[in-house]
Amino acid sequence: MSVAIRVIPCLDVDAGRVVKGINFEGLRDAGDPVELAHRYDRAGADELTFLDVTASSGNRDTTFDVVARTAEEVFIPLTVGGGVRSIADVDKLLRYGADKASINTAAVARPDVIDEITRHFGSQVLVLSVDARRTHDGATPSGFEVTTHGGRTGTGIDAVAWAKEAADRGVGEILLNSIDADGTREGFDIEMIRAVRAAVDVPLIASGGAGKPEHFPAAVIAGADAVLAASVFHFGPDDAIHQVKQAIRDAGFDVR
């Protein structure tokens, strides 16, 4: 039996406001996270992802008050990331209303934190966020490199190998975000989705590059179990979530 595809709006939050840029740069204001969360919940989103995009680069904690107010407005699963470094951080997020925590920079710095968090809370609580960009001249075996600190820092780590290692360590899902495609609204990086899908069995969330409903089925065909986007929902029509679900349905897939 096939798993129903999830459609997930993403709230990239900086200083308490939702922002959106291109290739992780040139951020512009997209609204209040609590208002947007409420809107997307009512519009039929399956989940919501809240990413504090400057928590790691600014070396500070996630804005917990905004998380709490957002959680009060939604009745769908809420994943929160940005500045998650420890069991204590995850515990605090869950107490403030998050259902899942997303980790990136801290896991790259110390992969054992994945084992610690999943042993303590279970795999279903932890999402590994992989911000990956294309490499050239054979810099990584797969042609994709992991970055940290909101896409600002290259690591030299192969993105596909890292996704597999994290899955082997027990992470519950992988959020795969293409920095090259991010905010361009020209479509997902299908090659990258395929490469990671071939390496891992855990649910895979595709992110980065969606600009219109027709872009989403290609990501699902490439192996994504869920599709995540920001611009197409923030700046698109009020029924954008419905349009995306219909496009996936029309391509022959079940949606939530």
mmCIF file of C-alpha atoms in Angstrom:
data_model
loop_
_atom_site.group_PDB
_atom_site.id
_atom_site.type_symbol
_atom_site.label_atom_id
_atom_site.label_comp_id
_atom_site.label_asym_id
_atom_site.label_seq_id
_atom_site.Cartn_x
_atom_site.Cartn_y
_atom_site.Cartn_z
ATOM 1 C CA MET A 1 0.000 0.000 0.000
ATOM 2 C CA SER A 2 1.373 3.401 -1.000
ATOM 3 C CA VAL A 3 1.910 6.089 1.599
ATOM 4 C CA ALA A 4 -0.101 9.288 1.161
ATOM 5 C CA ILE A 5 2.096 12.209 0.165
ATOM 6 C CA ARG A 6 2.297 15.094 2.646
ATOM 7 C CA VAL A 7 2.289 18.760 1.635
ATOM 8 C CA ILE A 8 4.232 20.955 4.091
ATOM 9 C CA PRO A 9 4.503 24.749 4.081
ATOM 10 C CA CYS A 10 7.753 26.021 5.574
ATOM 11 C CA LEU A 11 8.057 29.064 7.793
ATOM 12 C CA ASP A 12 11.636 30.378 7.687
ATOM 13 C CA VAL A 13 11.739 32.678 10.697
ATOM 14 C CA ASP A 14 14.244 35.436 11.473
ATOM 15 C CA ALA A 15 13.774 37.747 14.476
ATOM 16 C CA GLY A 16 10.171 36.626 14.875
ATOM 17 C CA ARG A 17 9.112 37.227 11.254
ATOM 18 C CA VAL A 18 8.722 34.820 8.332
ATOM 19 C CA VAL A 19 11.315 35.582 5.657
ATOM 20 C CA LYS A 20 12.144 34.169 2.234
ATOM 21 C CA GLY A 21 15.196 34.611 0.034
ATOM 22 C CA ILE A 22 16.898 33.057 -2.971
ATOM 23 C CA ASN A 23 19.732 30.559 -2.457
ATOM 24 C CA PHE A 24 19.467 31.360 1.285
ATOM 25 C CA GLU A 25 20.286 35.050 0.679
ATOM 26 C CA GLY A 26 18.448 38.359 0.214
ATOM 27 C CA LEU A 27 15.749 37.625 2.789
ATOM 28 C CA ARG A 28 12.477 39.544 2.494
ATOM 29 C CA ASP A 29 9.580 39.729 4.905
ATOM 30 C CA ALA A 30 6.721 37.293 4.262
ATOM 31 C CA GLY A 31 4.550 37.896 7.316
ATOM 32 C CA ASP A 32 3.803 36.890 10.878
ATOM 33 C CA PRO A 33 4.512 33.202 11.614
ATOM 34 C CA VAL A 34 1.473 32.765 13.861
ATOM 35 C CA GLU A 35 -0.905 34.238 11.263
ATOM 36 C CA LEU A 36 0.611 32.177 8.446
ATOM 37 C CA ALA A 37 0.525 28.983 10.512
ATOM 38 C CA HIS A 38 -3.167 29.528 11.220
ATOM 39 C CA ARG A 39 -3.861 30.188 7.545
ATOM 40 C CA TYR A 40 -2.024 27.073 6.340
ATOM 41 C CA ASP A 41 -3.680 24.862 8.939
ATOM 42 C CA ARG A 42 -7.093 26.004 7.715
ATOM 43 C CA ALA A 43 -6.038 25.661 4.054
ATOM 44 C CA GLY A 44 -5.344 21.935 4.408
ATOM 45 C CA ALA A 45 -1.605 21.661 5.038
ATOM 46 C CA ASP A 46 -0.639 18.221 6.368
ATOM 47 C CA GLU A 47 2.197 19.475 8.549
ATOM 48 C CA LEU A 48 4.082 22.672 9.193
ATOM 49 C CA THR A 49 7.833 23.215 9.429
ATOM 50 C CA PHE A 50 9.215 26.171 11.381
ATOM 51 C CA LEU A 51 12.908 26.905 10.827
ATOM 52 C CA ASP A 52 14.718 29.621 12.753
ATOM 53 C CA VAL A 53 17.110 30.382 9.914
ATOM 54 C CA THR A 54 19.672 32.444 11.845
ATOM 55 C CA ALA A 55 19.759 30.528 15.144
ATOM 56 C CA SER A 56 22.839 28.471 14.232
ATOM 57 C CA SER A 57 24.744 31.183 12.367
ATOM 58 C CA GLY A 58 23.974 33.592 15.213
ATOM 59 C CA ASN A 59 24.861 30.902 17.773
ATOM 60 C CA ARG A 60 21.659 31.393 19.746
ATOM 61 C CA ASP A 61 18.609 29.387 20.747
ATOM 62 C CA THR A 62 15.386 29.032 18.807
ATOM 63 C CA THR A 63 12.767 31.700 19.588
ATOM 64 C CA PHE A 64 10.651 29.552 21.871
ATOM 65 C CA ASP A 65 7.913 32.111 22.461
ATOM 66 C CA VAL A 66 7.138 32.256 18.739
ATOM 67 C CA VAL A 67 7.143 28.445 18.620
ATOM 68 C CA ALA A 68 4.653 28.316 21.489
ATOM 69 C CA ARG A 69 2.311 30.852 19.866
ATOM 70 C CA THR A 70 2.541 29.025 16.536
ATOM 71 C CA ALA A 71 1.819 25.643 18.158
ATOM 72 C CA GLU A 72 -1.323 27.093 19.758
ATOM 73 C CA GLU A 73 -2.670 28.010 16.317
ATOM 74 C CA VAL A 74 -2.203 24.689 14.523
ATOM 75 C CA PHE A 75 -3.731 21.237 14.934
ATOM 76 C CA ILE A 76 -1.357 19.517 12.499
ATOM 77 C CA PRO A 77 2.160 18.210 13.265
ATOM 78 C CA LEU A 78 4.688 20.995 13.810
ATOM 79 C CA THR A 79 8.405 20.458 13.173
ATOM 80 C CA VAL A 80 10.801 23.058 14.556
ATOM 81 C CA GLY A 81 14.461 23.511 13.677
ATOM 82 C CA GLY A 82 17.264 26.015 14.059
ATOM 83 C CA GLY A 83 19.671 26.001 16.976
ATOM 84 C CA VAL A 84 18.808 22.436 18.086
ATOM 85 C CA ARG A 85 21.947 21.023 19.697
ATOM 86 C CA SER A 86 20.989 18.584 22.456
ATOM 87 C CA ILE A 87 18.424 16.384 24.192
ATOM 88 C CA ALA A 88 17.597 19.404 26.373
ATOM 89 C CA ASP A 89 16.804 21.556 23.311
ATOM 90 C CA VAL A 90 14.487 18.892 21.896
ATOM 91 C CA ASP A 91 12.805 18.428 25.258
ATOM 92 C CA LYS A 92 12.159 22.166 25.502
ATOM 93 C CA LEU A 93 10.748 22.328 21.949
ATOM 94 C CA LEU A 94 8.374 19.462 22.664
ATOM 95 C CA ARG A 95 7.203 21.164 25.853
ATOM 96 C CA TYR A 96 6.587 24.377 23.902
ATOM 97 C CA GLY A 97 4.318 22.508 21.486
ATOM 98 C CA ALA A 98 6.500 21.091 18.710
ATOM 99 C CA ASP A 99 5.834 17.515 17.561
ATOM 100 C CA LYS A 100 9.232 17.004 15.938
ATOM 101 C CA ALA A 101 12.638 18.667 16.047
ATOM 102 C CA SER A 102 14.867 19.293 13.056
ATOM 103 C CA ILE A 103 18.645 19.253 13.403
ATOM 104 C CA ASN A 104 21.403 20.180 10.959
ATOM 105 C CA THR A 105 24.526 22.076 12.045
ATOM 106 C CA ALA A 106 24.898 20.400 15.457
ATOM 107 C CA ALA A 107 24.552 16.920 13.948
ATOM 108 C CA VAL A 108 27.265 17.613 11.387
ATOM 109 C CA ALA A 109 29.541 18.882 14.162
ATOM 110 C CA ARG A 110 28.812 15.872 16.399
ATOM 111 C CA PRO A 111 26.901 13.020 14.730
ATOM 112 C CA ASP A 112 26.503 11.160 18.035
ATOM 113 C CA VAL A 113 23.846 13.697 19.017
ATOM 114 C CA ILE A 114 21.502 11.912 16.561
ATOM 115 C CA ASP A 115 21.910 8.641 18.477
ATOM 116 C CA GLU A 116 21.420 10.404 21.814
ATOM 117 C CA ILE A 117 18.218 12.198 20.790
ATOM 118 C CA THR A 118 16.622 9.221 19.033
ATOM 119 C CA ARG A 119 17.435 6.876 21.915
ATOM 120 C CA HIS A 120 15.851 9.304 24.364
ATOM 121 C CA PHE A 121 12.716 10.313 22.429
ATOM 122 C CA GLY A 122 12.408 7.767 19.581
ATOM 123 C CA SER A 123 13.234 8.159 15.907
ATOM 124 C CA GLN A 124 9.871 9.716 15.072
ATOM 125 C CA VAL A 125 10.799 12.927 16.909
ATOM 126 C CA LEU A 126 13.967 13.778 14.951
ATOM 127 C CA VAL A 127 14.236 15.143 11.401
ATOM 128 C CA LEU A 128 17.667 15.595 9.838
ATOM 129 C CA SER A 129 17.755 18.748 7.737
ATOM 130 C CA VAL A 130 20.304 18.453 4.934
ATOM 131 C CA ASP A 131 21.101 21.759 3.220
ATOM 132 C CA ALA A 132 22.993 20.541 0.165
ATOM 133 C CA ARG A 133 24.580 22.207 -2.839
ATOM 134 C CA ARG A 134 26.131 20.899 -6.014
ATOM 135 C CA THR A 135 29.884 20.474 -6.154
ATOM 136 C CA HIS A 136 32.190 20.499 -9.141
ATOM 137 C CA ASP A 137 35.408 18.788 -10.162
ATOM 138 C CA GLY A 138 34.586 15.662 -8.167
ATOM 139 C CA ALA A 139 34.752 17.405 -4.792
ATOM 140 C CA THR A 140 32.285 14.847 -3.379
ATOM 141 C CA PRO A 141 31.457 11.361 -4.713
ATOM 142 C CA SER A 142 27.752 12.128 -5.250
ATOM 143 C CA GLY A 143 28.291 15.657 -6.573
ATOM 144 C CA PHE A 144 26.401 17.142 -3.590
ATOM 145 C CA GLU A 145 27.921 18.708 -0.460
ATOM 146 C CA VAL A 146 26.440 19.313 2.995
ATOM 147 C CA THR A 147 26.448 22.919 4.207
ATOM 148 C CA THR A 148 25.780 24.280 7.697
ATOM 149 C CA HIS A 149 24.903 27.571 9.400
ATOM 150 C CA GLY A 150 21.972 28.297 7.116
ATOM 151 C CA GLY A 151 23.840 27.403 3.940
ATOM 152 C CA ARG A 152 26.745 29.721 4.747
ATOM 153 C CA THR A 153 29.433 27.123 5.480
ATOM 154 C CA GLY A 154 30.627 24.318 3.219
ATOM 155 C CA THR A 155 31.729 21.117 4.946
ATOM 156 C CA GLY A 156 33.239 18.933 2.234
ATOM 157 C CA ILE A 157 30.895 16.156 3.460
ATOM 158 C CA ASP A 158 29.089 14.153 0.795
ATOM 159 C CA ALA A 159 25.370 14.825 1.181
ATOM 160 C CA VAL A 160 24.176 11.378 0.100
ATOM 161 C CA ALA A 161 26.633 9.566 2.380
ATOM 162 C CA TRP A 162 25.635 11.842 5.276
ATOM 163 C CA ALA A 163 21.922 11.163 4.742
ATOM 164 C CA LYS A 164 22.626 7.414 4.803
ATOM 165 C CA GLU A 165 24.733 7.682 7.959
ATOM 166 C CA ALA A 166 22.017 9.674 9.732
ATOM 167 C CA ALA A 167 19.354 7.166 8.697
ATOM 168 C CA ASP A 168 21.541 4.341 9.981
ATOM 169 C CA ARG A 169 21.915 6.228 13.271
ATOM 170 C CA GLY A 170 18.152 6.304 13.675
ATOM 171 C CA VAL A 171 16.922 9.664 12.409
ATOM 172 C CA GLY A 172 13.194 9.446 11.616
ATOM 173 C CA GLU A 173 13.018 11.585 8.468
ATOM 174 C CA ILE A 174 15.302 13.531 6.166
ATOM 175 C CA LEU A 175 14.463 17.032 4.981
ATOM 176 C CA LEU A 176 16.518 17.481 1.816
ATOM 177 C CA ASN A 177 16.890 21.084 0.786
ATOM 178 C CA SER A 178 18.639 22.197 -2.393
ATOM 179 C CA ILE A 179 20.477 25.460 -1.840
ATOM 180 C CA ASP A 180 20.979 25.879 -5.584
ATOM 181 C CA ALA A 181 17.242 25.623 -6.227
ATOM 182 C CA ASP A 182 16.093 27.446 -3.070
ATOM 183 C CA GLY A 183 13.807 30.371 -3.823
ATOM 184 C CA THR A 184 14.393 30.191 -7.581
ATOM 185 C CA ARG A 185 10.855 28.846 -8.185
ATOM 186 C CA GLU A 186 12.222 26.845 -11.138
ATOM 187 C CA GLY A 187 11.586 23.355 -9.757
ATOM 188 C CA PHE A 188 13.103 20.830 -7.364
ATOM 189 C CA ASP A 189 16.583 19.334 -7.816
ATOM 190 C CA ILE A 190 15.311 15.991 -9.065
ATOM 191 C CA GLU A 191 18.763 14.437 -9.435
ATOM 192 C CA MET A 192 19.564 15.109 -5.783
ATOM 193 C CA ILE A 193 16.227 13.687 -4.578
ATOM 194 C CA ARG A 194 16.808 10.501 -6.612
ATOM 195 C CA ALA A 195 20.351 10.104 -5.259
ATOM 196 C CA VAL A 196 19.294 10.371 -1.613
ATOM 197 C CA ARG A 197 16.188 8.211 -2.137
ATOM 198 C CA ALA A 198 18.394 5.424 -3.502
ATOM 199 C CA ALA A 199 20.527 5.560 -0.343
ATOM 200 C CA VAL A 200 17.916 5.740 2.449
ATOM 201 C CA ASP A 201 14.706 3.996 3.462
ATOM 202 C CA VAL A 202 13.395 6.626 5.896
ATOM 203 C CA PRO A 203 10.775 9.155 4.775
ATOM 204 C CA LEU A 204 12.249 11.851 2.541
ATOM 205 C CA ILE A 205 10.965 15.426 2.408
ATOM 206 C CA ALA A 206 11.927 17.331 -0.744
ATOM 207 C CA SER A 207 12.544 21.067 -0.440
ATOM 208 C CA GLY A 208 13.888 23.917 -2.520
ATOM 209 C CA GLY A 209 12.829 25.341 -5.850
ATOM 210 C CA ALA A 210 9.084 24.836 -6.122
ATOM 211 C CA GLY A 211 7.415 27.699 -7.968
ATOM 212 C CA LYS A 212 4.088 26.287 -9.159
ATOM 213 C CA PRO A 213 1.872 23.261 -8.505
ATOM 214 C CA GLU A 214 3.190 21.425 -11.578
ATOM 215 C CA HIS A 215 6.666 21.230 -10.024
ATOM 216 C CA PHE A 216 5.589 19.004 -7.121
ATOM 217 C CA PRO A 217 4.726 15.695 -8.852
ATOM 218 C CA ALA A 218 8.277 15.422 -10.248
ATOM 219 C CA ALA A 219 9.684 15.408 -6.716
ATOM 220 C CA VAL A 220 7.267 12.650 -5.727
ATOM 221 C CA ILE A 221 8.131 10.619 -8.803
ATOM 222 C CA ALA A 222 11.821 11.009 -7.860
ATOM 223 C CA GLY A 223 11.090 9.428 -4.468
ATOM 224 C CA ALA A 224 9.910 12.114 -2.055
ATOM 225 C CA ASP A 225 7.371 11.054 0.584
ATOM 226 C CA ALA A 226 6.563 14.684 1.345
ATOM 227 C CA VAL A 227 7.046 18.011 -0.415
ATOM 228 C CA LEU A 228 7.938 21.217 1.397
ATOM 229 C CA ALA A 229 7.870 24.762 0.047
ATOM 230 C CA ALA A 230 7.709 28.384 1.116
ATOM 231 C CA SER A 231 7.497 30.948 -1.713
ATOM 232 C CA VAL A 232 4.756 29.163 -3.635
ATOM 233 C CA PHE A 233 2.562 29.263 -0.515
ATOM 234 C CA HIS A 234 3.595 32.640 0.976
ATOM 235 C CA PHE A 235 3.300 34.621 -2.259
ATOM 236 C CA GLY A 236 0.917 32.410 -4.228
ATOM 237 C CA PRO A 237 -2.882 32.161 -4.381
ATOM 238 C CA ASP A 238 -4.920 31.392 -1.265
ATOM 239 C CA ASP A 239 -5.713 27.903 -2.557
ATOM 240 C CA ALA A 240 -2.078 27.036 -3.393
ATOM 241 C CA ILE A 241 -2.061 24.033 -1.032
ATOM 242 C CA HIS A 242 -5.197 22.667 -2.682
ATOM 243 C CA GLN A 243 -3.654 23.204 -6.140
ATOM 244 C CA VAL A 244 -0.467 21.379 -5.142
ATOM 245 C CA LYS A 245 -2.423 18.436 -3.745
ATOM 246 C CA GLN A 246 -4.526 18.255 -6.888
ATOM 247 C CA ALA A 247 -1.419 18.262 -9.109
ATOM 248 C CA ILE A 248 0.042 15.343 -7.112
ATOM 249 C CA ARG A 249 -3.301 13.528 -7.234
ATOM 250 C CA ASP A 250 -3.535 14.065 -10.994
ATOM 251 C CA ALA A 251 -0.092 12.449 -11.334
ATOM 252 C CA GLY A 252 -1.505 9.284 -9.787
ATOM 253 C CA PHE A 253 -0.428 9.576 -6.154
ATOM 254 C CA ASP A 254 -2.435 9.522 -2.937
ATOM 255 C CA VAL A 255 -2.309 12.688 -0.877
ATOM 256 C CA ARG A 256 -3.370 13.295 2.702
#
